[in-house]
Tab-separated table of C-alpha atoms in Angstrom:
chain	number	residue	atom	x	y	z
A	2	UNK	CA	42.932	150.686	46.518
A	3	UNK	CA	42.473	148.624	49.656
A	4	UNK	CA	45.742	147.242	50.967
A	5	UNK	CA	46.017	143.598	51.918
A	6	UNK	CA	46.988	143.015	55.529
A	7	UNK	CA	50.236	141.470	56.674
A	8	UNK	CA	50.105	140.257	60.265
A	9	UNK	CA	53.546	139.791	61.814
A	10	UNK	CA	54.471	138.225	65.121
A	11	UNK	CA	56.928	140.087	67.307
A	12	UNK	CA	59.072	137.592	69.261
A	13	UNK	CA	61.601	135.787	67.084
A	14	UNK	CA	59.943	137.227	63.997
A	15	UNK	CA	60.574	140.971	63.894
A	16	UNK	CA	62.802	141.074	66.994
A	17	UNK	CA	65.539	138.674	68.036
A	18	UNK	CA	63.890	137.601	71.280
A	19	UNK	CA	66.137	134.605	71.865
A	20	UNK	CA	69.258	136.785	71.895
A	21	UNK	CA	67.582	139.439	74.091
A	22	UNK	CA	66.214	136.747	76.423
A	23	UNK	CA	69.663	135.188	76.909
A	24	UNK	CA	71.353	138.584	77.279
A	25	UNK	CA	68.823	139.572	79.949
A	26	UNK	CA	69.340	136.313	81.842
A	27	UNK	CA	73.120	136.716	81.665
A	28	UNK	CA	72.947	140.262	83.011
A	29	UNK	CA	70.550	139.435	85.857
A	30	UNK	CA	72.147	136.184	87.031
A	31	UNK	CA	75.871	136.757	86.435
A	32	UNK	CA	76.571	137.149	90.167
A	33	UNK	CA	74.917	133.859	91.122
A	34	UNK	CA	77.394	131.191	92.277
A	35	UNK	CA	75.924	128.576	89.876
A	36	UNK	CA	75.762	130.928	86.891
A	37	UNK	CA	76.571	129.560	83.440
A	38	UNK	CA	76.002	132.014	80.575
A	39	UNK	CA	72.937	131.352	78.432
A	40	UNK	CA	73.872	130.722	74.804
A	41	UNK	CA	71.230	131.789	72.265
A	42	UNK	CA	72.668	129.352	69.700
A	43	UNK	CA	72.005	126.447	72.085
A	44	UNK	CA	68.321	127.220	72.741
A	45	UNK	CA	66.133	124.256	71.802
A	46	UNK	CA	62.885	124.820	73.740
A	47	UNK	CA	60.471	127.758	73.475
A	48	UNK	CA	61.139	128.796	77.082
A	49	UNK	CA	64.929	128.196	76.839
A	50	UNK	CA	64.792	126.266	80.129
A	51	UNK	CA	67.944	124.373	79.168
A	52	UNK	CA	69.823	127.693	79.064
A	53	UNK	CA	68.325	129.545	82.038
A	54	UNK	CA	68.272	127.090	84.968
A	55	UNK	CA	68.428	129.810	87.642
A	56	UNK	CA	65.305	131.611	86.401
A	57	UNK	CA	62.058	130.243	87.841
A	58	UNK	CA	59.645	132.393	85.818
A	59	UNK	CA	60.422	133.184	82.177
A	60	UNK	CA	58.023	136.132	82.277
A	61	UNK	CA	60.495	137.783	84.648
A	62	UNK	CA	62.901	137.962	81.701
A	63	UNK	CA	60.362	138.723	78.943
A	64	UNK	CA	58.916	141.601	80.982
A	65	UNK	CA	62.150	143.032	82.328
A	66	UNK	CA	63.167	146.488	80.997
A	67	UNK	CA	66.580	145.029	80.084
A	68	UNK	CA	64.929	142.636	77.626
A	69	UNK	CA	63.719	145.604	75.591
A	70	UNK	CA	67.076	147.356	75.869
A	71	UNK	CA	68.793	144.266	74.442
A	72	UNK	CA	66.123	143.466	71.835
A	73	UNK	CA	67.033	144.342	68.267
A	74	UNK	CA	65.360	143.759	64.895
A	75	UNK	CA	65.588	140.143	63.793
A	76	UNK	CA	68.172	140.722	61.072
A	77	UNK	CA	69.701	143.469	58.941
A	78	UNK	CA	66.822	143.272	56.436
A	79	UNK	CA	63.939	143.539	58.930
A	80	UNK	CA	63.457	147.300	58.923
A	81	UNK	CA	64.180	147.945	55.194
A	82	UNK	CA	61.860	145.117	54.109
A	83	UNK	CA	59.072	146.195	56.474
A	84	UNK	CA	59.398	149.769	55.193
A	85	UNK	CA	58.961	148.545	51.614
A	86	UNK	CA	56.130	146.194	52.550
A	87	UNK	CA	54.297	149.036	54.300
A	88	UNK	CA	53.826	150.678	50.883
A	89	UNK	CA	51.671	147.805	49.648
A	90	UNK	CA	50.464	146.093	52.855
A	91	UNK	CA	48.779	147.266	56.006
A	92	UNK	CA	51.289	145.946	58.562
A	93	UNK	CA	49.877	144.711	61.873
A	94	UNK	CA	51.868	143.266	64.771
A	95	UNK	CA	50.020	140.386	66.424
A	96	UNK	CA	51.739	139.236	69.612
A	97	UNK	CA	51.034	137.506	72.931
A	98	UNK	CA	52.399	138.400	76.367
A	99	UNK	CA	51.745	139.137	80.023
A	100	UNK	CA	50.677	142.699	81.008
A	101	UNK	CA	54.125	144.226	81.640
A	102	UNK	CA	55.552	142.560	78.533
A	103	UNK	CA	52.659	143.812	76.381
A	104	UNK	CA	53.049	147.350	77.733
A	105	UNK	CA	56.758	147.366	76.877
A	106	UNK	CA	56.142	145.759	73.481
A	107	UNK	CA	53.788	148.596	72.536
A	108	UNK	CA	56.449	151.188	73.385
A	109	UNK	CA	59.127	149.174	71.533
A	110	UNK	CA	57.019	148.910	68.365
A	111	UNK	CA	56.445	152.671	68.350
A	112	UNK	CA	60.178	153.335	68.718
A	113	UNK	CA	61.681	150.760	66.356
A	114	UNK	CA	58.902	150.069	63.841
A	115	UNK	CA	57.128	153.340	62.979
A	116	UNK	CA	56.013	151.845	59.660
A	117	UNK	CA	53.722	149.493	61.627
A	118	UNK	CA	50.646	151.515	62.530
A	119	UNK	CA	48.463	148.792	64.058
A	120	UNK	CA	49.060	146.248	66.817
A	121	UNK	CA	47.034	143.433	68.300
A	122	UNK	CA	48.473	142.819	71.760
A	123	UNK	CA	46.984	139.657	73.246
A	124	UNK	CA	47.088	138.704	76.916
A	125	UNK	CA	48.679	135.340	77.606
A	126	UNK	CA	46.409	132.858	79.363
A	127	UNK	CA	47.982	129.673	80.674
A	128	UNK	CA	50.719	130.132	78.064
A	129	UNK	CA	48.349	129.114	75.298
A	130	UNK	CA	49.963	130.034	72.003
A	131	UNK	CA	46.955	130.592	69.816
A	132	UNK	CA	45.928	133.563	67.717
A	133	UNK	CA	42.715	132.112	66.281
A	134	UNK	CA	40.598	134.897	67.781
A	135	UNK	CA	42.178	137.330	65.305
A	136	UNK	CA	40.381	137.355	61.964
A	137	UNK	CA	43.154	137.360	59.376
A	138	UNK	CA	41.266	136.084	56.337
A	139	UNK	CA	40.760	138.519	53.445
A	140	UNK	CA	37.388	140.135	52.952
A	141	UNK	CA	35.543	138.969	49.850
A	142	UNK	CA	35.789	142.440	48.274
A	143	UNK	CA	39.554	142.534	48.693
A	144	UNK	CA	41.342	140.930	45.759
A	145	UNK	CA	44.650	140.636	47.617
A	146	UNK	CA	45.455	137.880	50.067
A	147	UNK	CA	46.218	138.584	53.709
A	148	UNK	CA	49.485	137.202	55.069
A	149	UNK	CA	50.494	135.967	58.526
A	150	UNK	CA	54.180	135.559	59.485
A	151	UNK	CA	55.033	133.854	62.791
A	152	UNK	CA	57.709	131.522	64.160
A	153	UNK	CA	55.236	129.335	66.109
A	154	UNK	CA	53.550	126.546	64.146
A	155	UNK	CA	50.485	126.390	66.430
A	156	UNK	CA	49.799	130.085	65.803
A	157	UNK	CA	49.964	129.526	62.057
A	158	UNK	CA	47.884	126.344	62.171
A	159	UNK	CA	45.083	128.012	64.138
A	160	UNK	CA	45.024	131.115	61.929
A	161	UNK	CA	42.559	131.713	59.107
A	162	UNK	CA	45.053	133.872	57.133
A	163	UNK	CA	45.114	133.334	53.383
A	164	UNK	CA	48.907	132.906	53.273
A	165	UNK	CA	50.933	131.642	56.237
A	166	UNK	CA	54.713	131.879	56.511
A	167	UNK	CA	56.770	130.212	59.239
A	168	UNK	CA	59.644	132.520	60.068
A	169	UNK	CA	63.211	131.780	61.140
A	170	UNK	CA	65.186	128.706	62.041
A	171	UNK	CA	63.593	125.338	62.726
A	172	UNK	CA	62.965	124.804	66.430
A	173	UNK	CA	60.889	122.322	68.405
A	174	UNK	CA	57.962	124.776	68.317
A	175	UNK	CA	57.853	124.942	64.512
A	176	UNK	CA	59.612	121.822	63.206
A	177	UNK	CA	56.314	120.202	62.168
A	178	UNK	CA	55.265	123.144	59.957
A	179	UNK	CA	54.716	121.888	56.399
A	180	UNK	CA	53.877	125.186	54.674
A	181	UNK	CA	55.965	128.096	53.429
A	182	UNK	CA	59.099	129.119	55.355
A	183	UNK	CA	61.260	132.235	55.366
A	184	UNK	CA	64.551	132.134	57.257
A	185	UNK	CA	65.257	135.871	57.023
A	186	UNK	CA	63.468	139.109	56.203
A	187	UNK	CA	65.387	139.120	52.935
A	188	UNK	CA	63.489	135.894	52.114
A	189	UNK	CA	60.214	137.623	53.025
A	190	UNK	CA	61.133	140.518	50.751
A	191	UNK	CA	61.889	138.121	47.907
A	192	UNK	CA	58.431	136.558	48.336
A	193	UNK	CA	56.341	139.716	48.567
A	194	UNK	CA	58.224	142.641	47.016
């Protein structure tokens, strides 16, 4: 039997990037005279600029080795649900980043998510958040629908996946999403297991 594919984003979908991003900023800038700790619960923009005023380039944080030391699965259900889903779906990470970030993401996936055998690691160009170049639609001979789970509405809107799920809390970058939502991986498990 051919497995349907489940494409999953990495940042703020399978890993808690906002927490890791703020933790990295706090560690790197704590000695600065104008330092105010970044609070992940107060992030309102995709680049967290309101929380990281001392950082001039967000890729410095996303690509820093500390980011991947601080990064943890999104919630307590992430790994158990992905393990169960891997029995019936071909799991594929589909993520965007700059070269150093992508390199470290690949190593992180191998370490933390061994049930995910495939990855599509896309190079960021002008910070365009768009995954339309990835064919996610089911093949006509496959009776099962392919799924795409991401926290960014523009990624979901541009995708040709059969089923699209917006993951996590509502933020400015996904507030206009009108389709299915899952706040946690437990919710994802309830939908697909």
